[in-house]
Amino acid sequence: MTAAAPGAAGDRDRNAEGRAEQARPRDRLGRPLPYGSPGVPPIDETPRPPGETLAYARSLLDDGRPFAAHEALEVRWKSCPEQERPLWQGLAQLCVALTHAERGNAVGARRLLDRAAGHLGAYADGDPPTYGLDLDEVLACARRRVEG
């Protein structure tokens, strides 16, 4: 991975293939740190099957890294079948809501929670696969954590 010159207009961090990819270190809540600072390790962005994605995101949440869990779910959201996108988008947004809550941004946390609820509710209206998740309970758990 190569890093753009910090502060250079229009420059972005790029990987070896030239794709935009963050090289700047981040804290556990996804906030960028100065180049050269120690940060949390980046996530593995390899697309995974649904069950593995959920297990990976859960492990990141258990480690206190809701922003990283969001990134793991986002990988699935961008690579899943079209009909499953509301599920993965909603789950990713729940993790962003948790991130905002931990950062002290109550308004942002509630907004993302509401967006996530919309996606998950729309998804659950059919009889779609939920990969063992009780979506109502997942949403209720996130709501309890956000509204504390």
Coordinates of N, CA, C and O in Angstrom, one line a residue:
M1 N 0.8 -1.2 0.0 CA 0.0 0.0 0.0 C 0.9 1.2 0.0 O 1.9 1.3 0.7
T2 N 0.5 2.2 -0.7 CA 1.2 3.5 -0.8 C 0.4 4.6 -0.2 O -0.9 4.5 -0.3
A3 N 1.0 5.5 0.5 CA 0.2 6.6 1.1 C 0.4 7.9 0.3 O 1.5 8.1 -0.2
A4 N -0.7 8.6 0.2 CA -0.6 9.9 -0.4 C 0.1 10.9 0.5 O 0.2 10.7 1.7
A5 N 0.7 11.9 0.0 CA 1.3 12.9 0.8 C 0.2 13.6 1.7 O -0.8 14.1 1.1
P6 N 0.4 13.5 3.0 CA -0.6 14.1 3.9 C -0.9 15.6 3.5 O 0.1 16.3 3.3
G7 N -2.1 15.9 3.3 CA -2.5 17.3 3.1 C -2.4 17.7 1.6 O -2.8 18.8 1.2
A8 N -2.0 16.8 0.7 CA -1.9 17.2 -0.7 C -3.3 17.1 -1.3 O -4.1 16.2 -1.1
A9 N -3.7 18.2 -1.9 CA -5.1 18.3 -2.5 C -5.3 17.2 -3.5 O -4.5 17.0 -4.4
G10 N -6.5 16.5 -3.4 CA -6.9 15.6 -4.4 C -6.1 14.2 -4.2 O -6.5 13.3 -4.9
D11 N -5.1 14.1 -3.4 CA -4.4 12.9 -3.3 C -5.2 12.0 -2.3 O -5.7 12.5 -1.3
R12 N -5.1 10.7 -2.6 CA -5.8 9.7 -1.7 C -4.8 8.6 -1.5 O -4.0 8.3 -2.3
D13 N -5.0 7.9 -0.4 CA -4.2 6.7 -0.2 C -4.7 5.7 -1.2 O -5.9 5.6 -1.5
R14 N -3.7 4.9 -1.8 CA -4.1 3.9 -2.8 C -3.3 2.7 -2.5 O -2.2 2.7 -2.0
N15 N -3.9 1.5 -2.9 CA -3.3 0.3 -2.8 C -2.4 0.0 -4.0 O -2.4 0.8 -4.9
A16 N -1.8 -1.1 -4.1 CA -0.9 -1.5 -5.2 C -1.6 -1.5 -6.6 O -1.0 -1.2 -7.6
E17 N -2.9 -1.8 -6.5 CA -3.7 -1.8 -7.8 C -4.2 -0.4 -8.1 O -4.9 -0.2 -9.1
G18 N -3.9 0.6 -7.3 CA -4.4 2.0 -7.6 C -5.8 2.3 -7.0 O -6.3 3.4 -7.2
R19 N -6.4 1.3 -6.3 CA -7.7 1.5 -5.7 C -7.6 2.4 -4.5 O -6.7 2.2 -3.7
A20 N -8.5 3.3 -4.3 CA -8.5 4.1 -3.0 C -8.6 3.2 -1.8 O -9.5 2.3 -1.8
E21 N -7.7 3.3 -0.9 CA -7.7 2.5 0.3 C -7.0 3.3 1.4 O -5.9 3.8 1.2
Q22 N -7.6 3.3 2.5 CA -7.1 4.1 3.7 C -5.8 3.5 4.2 O -5.8 2.3 4.6
A23 N -4.7 4.2 4.2 CA -3.5 3.8 4.8 C -3.2 4.5 6.1 O -2.3 4.0 6.9
R24 N -4.0 5.5 6.4 CA -3.8 6.3 7.6 C -4.2 5.4 8.8 O -5.3 4.8 8.8
P25 N -3.5 5.4 9.9 CA -3.9 4.6 11.1 C -5.2 5.2 11.7 O -5.5 6.4 11.5
R26 N -5.9 4.3 12.3 CA -7.2 4.7 12.9 C -7.3 4.2 14.4 O -6.7 3.2 14.7
D27 N -8.1 4.8 15.2 CA -8.3 4.3 16.5 C -9.4 3.3 16.5 O -10.0 3.0 15.4
R28 N -9.8 2.7 17.6 CA -10.7 1.6 17.6 C -12.1 2.0 17.2 O -13.0 1.2 16.8
L29 N -12.4 3.3 17.2 CA -13.7 3.8 16.8 C -13.7 4.4 15.3 O -14.6 5.1 14.9
G30 N -12.6 4.1 14.6 CA -12.5 4.5 13.2 C -12.0 5.9 13.0 O -11.9 6.3 11.8
R31 N -11.6 6.6 14.0 CA -11.2 8.0 13.8 C -9.7 8.0 13.3 O -8.9 7.2 13.8
P32 N -9.4 8.8 12.2 CA -8.1 8.8 11.7 C -7.1 9.4 12.7 O -7.4 10.3 13.4
L33 N -5.9 8.8 12.7 CA -4.8 9.3 13.5 C -3.7 9.8 12.6 O -3.7 9.5 11.4
P34 N -2.8 10.6 13.1 CA -1.7 11.1 12.3 C -0.9 9.9 11.7 O -0.7 8.8 12.3
Y35 N -0.4 10.1 10.4 CA 0.4 9.1 9.8 C 1.6 8.7 10.7 O 2.1 9.6 11.4
G36 N 1.9 7.5 10.8 CA 3.0 7.0 11.7 C 2.6 6.7 13.1 O 3.4 6.1 13.9
S37 N 1.4 7.0 13.5 CA 0.9 6.7 14.8 C 0.5 5.3 14.9 O 0.1 4.7 13.9
P38 N 0.6 4.7 16.1 CA 0.1 3.3 16.2 C -1.5 3.4 16.2 O -2.1 4.3 16.7
G39 N -2.1 2.4 15.6 CA -3.5 2.4 15.5 C -3.9 0.9 15.6 O -3.1 0.0 15.8
V40 N -5.2 0.7 15.5 CA -5.7 -0.7 15.5 C -5.4 -1.3 14.1 O -5.3 -0.6 13.1
P41 N -5.3 -2.6 14.0 CA -5.0 -3.2 12.7 C -6.2 -3.0 11.8 O -7.3 -3.1 12.3
P42 N -6.0 -2.8 10.5 CA -7.1 -2.8 9.6 C -7.8 -4.1 9.5 O -7.2 -5.2 9.8
I43 N -9.0 -4.1 9.1 CA -9.7 -5.4 8.9 C -9.3 -6.1 7.6 O -8.8 -5.5 6.7
D44 N -9.5 -7.4 7.6 CA -9.3 -8.1 6.3 C -10.6 -7.9 5.5 O -11.7 -8.3 5.9
E45 N -10.4 -7.3 4.3 CA -11.6 -7.0 3.5 C -11.9 -8.1 2.4 O -12.6 -7.8 1.4
T46 N -11.5 -9.3 2.7 CA -11.9 -10.4 1.9 C -13.4 -10.7 2.0 O -13.9 -10.9 3.1
P47 N -14.1 -10.7 0.9 CA -15.5 -11.1 1.0 C -15.7 -12.5 1.6 O -14.9 -13.4 1.2
R48 N -16.6 -12.6 2.5 CA -16.9 -13.9 3.1 C -18.3 -14.3 2.9 O -19.2 -13.4 2.7
P49 N -18.6 -15.6 3.1 CA -20.0 -16.0 3.1 C -20.8 -15.4 4.3 O -20.1 -15.0 5.2
P50 N -22.1 -15.4 4.2 CA -22.9 -14.8 5.3 C -22.5 -15.2 6.7 O -22.3 -14.3 7.6
G51 N -22.5 -16.5 7.0 CA -22.2 -16.9 8.4 C -20.8 -16.4 8.9 O -20.6 -16.0 10.0
E52 N -19.8 -16.5 8.0 CA -18.5 -16.1 8.3 C -18.4 -14.5 8.5 O -17.7 -14.0 9.4
T53 N -19.2 -13.8 7.7 CA -19.2 -12.4 7.8 C -19.8 -12.0 9.2 O -19.3 -11.1 9.9
L54 N -20.9 -12.7 9.6 CA -21.5 -12.4 10.9 C -20.6 -12.7 12.0 O -20.5 -11.9 13.0
A55 N -19.9 -13.8 11.9 CA -19.0 -14.2 13.0 C -17.8 -13.2 13.1 O -17.4 -12.8 14.2
Y56 N -17.3 -12.8 12.0 CA -16.2 -11.8 11.9 C -16.7 -10.5 12.5 O -16.0 -9.9 13.4
A57 N -17.8 -10.0 12.1 CA -18.4 -8.7 12.6 C -18.6 -8.8 14.1 O -18.3 -7.9 14.9
R58 N -19.1 -10.0 14.6 CA -19.4 -10.2 16.0 C -18.1 -10.1 16.8 O -18.0 -9.5 17.9
S59 N -17.0 -10.8 16.3 CA -15.7 -10.8 17.0 C -15.2 -9.3 17.1 O -14.6 -9.0 18.1
L60 N -15.4 -8.5 16.1 CA -14.9 -7.1 16.1 C -15.8 -6.3 17.1 O -15.2 -5.5 17.9
L61 N -17.0 -6.6 17.2 CA -17.9 -5.9 18.2 C -17.4 -6.4 19.6 O -17.3 -5.5 20.5
D62 N -17.2 -7.6 19.8 CA -16.7 -8.1 21.1 C -15.4 -7.5 21.5 O -15.1 -7.4 22.7
D63 N -14.6 -7.1 20.5 CA -13.3 -6.4 20.8 C -13.4 -4.9 20.9 O -12.4 -4.2 21.1
G64 N -14.7 -4.4 21.0 CA -14.9 -3.0 21.1 C -14.6 -2.2 19.9 O -14.3 -1.0 20.0
R65 N -14.8 -2.8 18.7 CA -14.5 -2.1 17.4 C -15.7 -2.1 16.5 O -15.8 -2.7 15.5
P66 N -16.8 -1.3 16.9 CA -18.0 -1.3 16.1 C -17.7 -0.7 14.7 O -18.4 -1.1 13.7
F67 N -16.8 0.3 14.6 CA -16.5 0.8 13.2 C -15.9 -0.3 12.3 O -16.3 -0.4 11.1
A68 N -15.0 -1.1 12.8 CA -14.5 -2.2 12.1 C -15.5 -3.2 11.7 O -15.5 -3.8 10.6
A69 N -16.5 -3.5 12.6 CA -17.6 -4.4 12.3 C -18.4 -3.9 11.2 O -18.8 -4.6 10.3
H70 N -18.6 -2.5 11.2 CA -19.3 -1.9 10.1 C -18.6 -2.2 8.8 O -19.2 -2.5 7.8
E71 N -17.3 -2.0 8.8 CA -16.5 -2.2 7.6 C -16.6 -3.7 7.1 O -16.7 -3.9 5.9
A72 N -16.6 -4.6 8.0 CA -16.7 -6.0 7.6 C -18.1 -6.3 7.0 O -18.2 -7.0 6.0
L73 N -19.1 -5.7 7.6 CA -20.5 -5.9 7.0 C -20.6 -5.2 5.7 O -21.3 -5.7 4.8
E74 N -20.0 -4.1 5.6 CA -20.0 -3.3 4.3 C -19.4 -4.1 3.2 O -19.9 -4.1 2.0
V75 N -18.3 -4.9 3.4 CA -17.8 -5.8 2.4 C -18.8 -6.7 1.9 O -19.0 -6.9 0.7
R76 N -19.6 -7.3 2.8 CA -20.6 -8.3 2.4 C -21.7 -7.5 1.7 O -22.2 -8.0 0.6
W77 N -22.1 -6.3 2.1 CA -23.2 -5.5 1.5 C -22.8 -5.3 0.1 O -23.7 -5.3 -0.8
K78 N -21.6 -5.0 -0.2 CA -21.1 -4.6 -1.6 C -20.9 -5.9 -2.5 O -20.8 -5.7 -3.7
S79 N -20.9 -7.1 -1.9 CA -20.7 -8.3 -2.7 C -21.8 -9.3 -2.6 O -21.7 -10.3 -3.2
C80 N -22.9 -8.9 -1.9 CA -24.0 -9.9 -1.7 C -25.0 -9.8 -2.9 O -25.0 -8.9 -3.7
P81 N -25.9 -10.8 -3.0 CA -27.0 -10.7 -4.0 C -27.8 -9.5 -3.7 O -28.0 -9.1 -2.6
E82 N -28.3 -8.9 -4.8 CA -29.1 -7.6 -4.7 C -30.2 -7.7 -3.7 O -30.4 -6.7 -2.9
Q83 N -30.9 -8.8 -3.6 CA -32.1 -8.9 -2.7 C -31.7 -8.9 -1.2 O -32.5 -8.6 -0.3
E84 N -30.4 -9.1 -0.9 CA -29.9 -9.1 0.5 C -29.3 -7.8 0.9 O -29.0 -7.6 2.1
R85 N -29.2 -6.9 0.0 CA -28.5 -5.6 0.4 C -29.2 -4.9 1.5 O -28.4 -4.4 2.4
P86 N -30.5 -4.8 1.7 CA -31.0 -4.1 2.8 C -30.6 -4.8 4.2 O -30.4 -4.1 5.2
L87 N -30.5 -6.1 4.2 CA -30.0 -6.8 5.4 C -28.6 -6.3 5.8 O -28.4 -5.8 6.9
W88 N -27.7 -6.4 4.9 CA -26.3 -6.1 5.2 C -26.1 -4.6 5.4 O -25.3 -4.2 6.3
Q89 N -26.8 -3.8 4.6 CA -26.7 -2.3 4.8 C -27.3 -2.0 6.2 O -26.7 -1.2 6.9
G90 N -28.4 -2.6 6.6 CA -29.0 -2.3 7.9 C -28.1 -2.7 9.0 O -27.9 -2.0 10.0
L91 N -27.5 -3.9 8.9 CA -26.5 -4.3 10.0 C -25.3 -3.4 10.0 O -24.9 -3.1 11.1
A92 N -24.8 -3.0 8.9 CA -23.7 -2.1 8.9 C -24.0 -0.8 9.5 O -23.3 -0.2 10.3
Q93 N -25.2 -0.3 9.2 CA -25.7 1.0 9.8 C -25.9 0.9 11.3 O -25.6 1.8 12.1
L94 N -26.3 -0.3 11.8 CA -26.4 -0.5 13.3 C -25.0 -0.3 13.9 O -24.9 0.3 15.0
C95 N -24.0 -0.9 13.3 CA -22.6 -0.7 13.8 C -22.2 0.7 13.8 O -21.5 1.2 14.7
V96 N -22.6 1.5 12.8 CA -22.2 2.9 12.7 C -22.9 3.6 13.8 O -22.4 4.5 14.5
A97 N -24.2 3.3 14.1 CA -24.9 3.9 15.2 C -24.2 3.6 16.5 O -24.1 4.5 17.3
L98 N -23.7 2.4 16.7 CA -23.0 2.1 17.9 C -21.7 2.9 18.0 O -21.3 3.4 19.1
T99 N -21.0 3.1 16.8 CA -19.8 3.9 16.8 C -20.1 5.4 17.2 O -19.4 5.9 18.0
H100 N -21.2 5.9 16.6 CA -21.6 7.3 17.0 C -21.9 7.4 18.5 O -21.5 8.4 19.1
A101 N -22.6 6.4 19.0 CA -22.9 6.5 20.4 C -21.6 6.5 21.3 O -21.5 7.2 22.2
E102 N -20.7 5.6 20.9 CA -19.4 5.6 21.7 C -18.6 6.8 21.5 O -17.8 7.2 22.4
R103 N -18.8 7.5 20.4 CA -18.0 8.8 20.2 C -18.8 10.0 20.9 O -18.3 11.1 20.8
G104 N -19.9 9.7 21.4 CA -20.7 10.8 22.1 C -21.6 11.5 21.2 O -22.1 12.6 21.6
N105 N -21.9 11.0 20.0 CA -22.7 11.7 19.1 C -24.1 11.1 19.1 O -24.4 10.2 18.3
A106 N -24.9 11.5 20.1 CA -26.2 10.8 20.3 C -27.2 11.1 19.1 O -27.9 10.2 18.7
V107 N -27.1 12.3 18.5 CA -28.0 12.6 17.4 C -27.7 11.7 16.2 O -28.5 11.1 15.6
G108 N -26.4 11.6 15.9 CA -26.0 10.7 14.8 C -26.3 9.3 15.0 O -26.7 8.5 14.1
A109 N -26.1 8.8 16.3 CA -26.4 7.4 16.6 C -27.9 7.1 16.4 O -28.3 6.1 15.8
R110 N -28.8 8.0 16.8 CA -30.2 7.8 16.6 C -30.6 7.8 15.2 O -31.4 7.0 14.7
R111 N -30.0 8.7 14.4 CA -30.3 8.8 13.0 C -29.9 7.5 12.3 O -30.7 7.0 11.4
L112 N -28.7 7.0 12.6 CA -28.3 5.7 11.9 C -29.1 4.6 12.4 O -29.4 3.6 11.6
L113 N -29.5 4.6 13.6 CA -30.4 3.5 14.2 C -31.7 3.5 13.4 O -32.2 2.4 13.0
D114 N -32.3 4.7 13.2 CA -33.5 4.8 12.4 C -33.4 4.3 11.0 O -34.2 3.6 10.5
R115 N -32.3 4.7 10.4 CA -32.0 4.2 9.0 C -31.9 2.7 8.9 O -32.4 2.0 8.1
A116 N -31.1 2.2 9.9 CA -30.9 0.7 10.0 C -32.3 0.0 10.2 O -32.6 -1.0 9.5
A117 N -33.1 0.5 11.0 CA -34.4 -0.1 11.3 C -35.3 -0.1 10.0 O -36.0 -1.1 9.8
G118 N -35.2 1.0 9.2 CA -35.9 1.0 8.0 C -35.4 -0.1 7.0 O -36.3 -0.8 6.4
H119 N -34.1 -0.2 6.9 CA -33.6 -1.3 6.0 C -34.0 -2.7 6.5 O -34.4 -3.5 5.7
L120 N -33.8 -2.9 7.8 CA -34.0 -4.2 8.3 C -35.5 -4.5 8.3 O -35.9 -5.7 8.0
G121 N -36.4 -3.5 8.6 CA -37.8 -3.7 8.5 C -38.3 -4.1 7.1 O -39.1 -5.0 6.9
A122 N -37.8 -3.3 6.1 CA -38.1 -3.6 4.7 C -37.7 -5.0 4.3 O -38.4 -5.7 3.6
Y123 N -36.5 -5.4 4.7 CA -35.9 -6.7 4.4 C -36.8 -7.8 5.0 O -37.1 -8.8 4.3
A124 N -37.2 -7.6 6.2 CA -37.9 -8.7 7.0 C -39.4 -8.8 6.5 O -40.0 -9.8 6.8
D125 N -39.9 -7.9 5.7 CA -41.3 -8.0 5.2 C -41.5 -9.2 4.4 O -42.6 -9.7 4.3
G126 N -40.5 -9.7 3.7 CA -40.7 -10.9 2.9 C -40.4 -12.1 3.8 O -40.5 -12.1 5.0
D127 N -39.9 -13.2 3.2 CA -39.4 -14.3 3.9 C -38.0 -14.6 3.5 O -37.6 -15.6 3.0
P128 N -37.1 -13.6 3.8 CA -35.7 -13.7 3.3 C -34.8 -14.4 4.3 O -35.2 -14.6 5.5
P129 N -33.7 -14.9 3.9 CA -32.8 -15.5 4.8 C -32.2 -14.5 5.8 O -31.9 -13.4 5.4
T130 N -32.1 -14.9 7.0 CA -31.6 -14.0 8.1 C -30.3 -14.6 8.7 O -29.8 -14.0 9.6
Y131 N -29.9 -15.7 8.2 CA -28.7 -16.4 8.6 C -28.6 -16.6 10.2 O -27.6 -16.3 10.8
G132 N -29.8 -16.9 10.7 CA -29.8 -17.2 12.2 C -30.0 -16.0 13.0 O -30.1 -16.1 14.3
L133 N -30.1 -14.8 12.5 CA -30.4 -13.6 13.3 C -31.8 -13.4 13.5 O -32.7 -13.6 12.6
D134 N -32.2 -13.0 14.7 CA -33.5 -12.5 15.0 C -33.4 -11.0 14.9 O -32.9 -10.3 15.7
L135 N -33.8 -10.5 13.7 CA -33.6 -9.1 13.4 C -34.3 -8.1 14.4 O -33.7 -7.1 14.7
D136 N -35.4 -8.5 14.9 CA -36.1 -7.7 15.9 C -35.2 -7.6 17.2 O -35.1 -6.5 17.7
E137 N -34.6 -8.7 17.6 CA -33.8 -8.7 18.8 C -32.4 -7.9 18.5 O -31.9 -7.2 19.4
V138 N -31.9 -8.1 17.3 CA -30.7 -7.4 17.0 C -30.9 -5.9 17.0 O -30.1 -5.1 17.6
L139 N -32.0 -5.4 16.5 CA -32.4 -4.0 16.5 C -32.6 -3.6 17.9 O -32.2 -2.5 18.3
A140 N -33.3 -4.3 18.7 CA -33.6 -4.0 20.1 C -32.3 -3.9 20.9 O -32.2 -2.9 21.7
C141 N -31.4 -4.8 20.7 CA -30.1 -4.7 21.4 C -29.4 -3.5 21.1 O -28.8 -2.8 22.0
A142 N -29.3 -3.2 19.8 CA -28.6 -1.9 19.4 C -29.3 -0.7 19.9 O -28.6 0.2 20.4
R143 N -30.6 -0.7 19.9 CA -31.4 0.4 20.5 C -31.1 0.6 22.0 O -30.9 1.7 22.4
R144 N -31.0 -0.5 22.7 CA -30.7 -0.4 24.2 C -29.3 0.2 24.3 O -29.1 1.0 25.2
R145 N -28.3 -0.2 23.5 CA -27.0 0.3 23.6 C -26.9 1.8 23.2 O -26.1 2.5 23.9
V146 N -27.6 2.2 22.2 CA -27.5 3.5 21.7 C -28.3 4.5 22.7 O -27.8 5.6 23.0
E147 N -29.4 4.1 23.2 CA -30.2 4.9 24.0 C -29.9 4.8 25.5 O -30.4 5.6 26.3
G148 N -29.0 3.8 25.8 CA -28.4 3.6 27.1 C -29.3 3.9 28.2 O -29.1 4.0 29.3

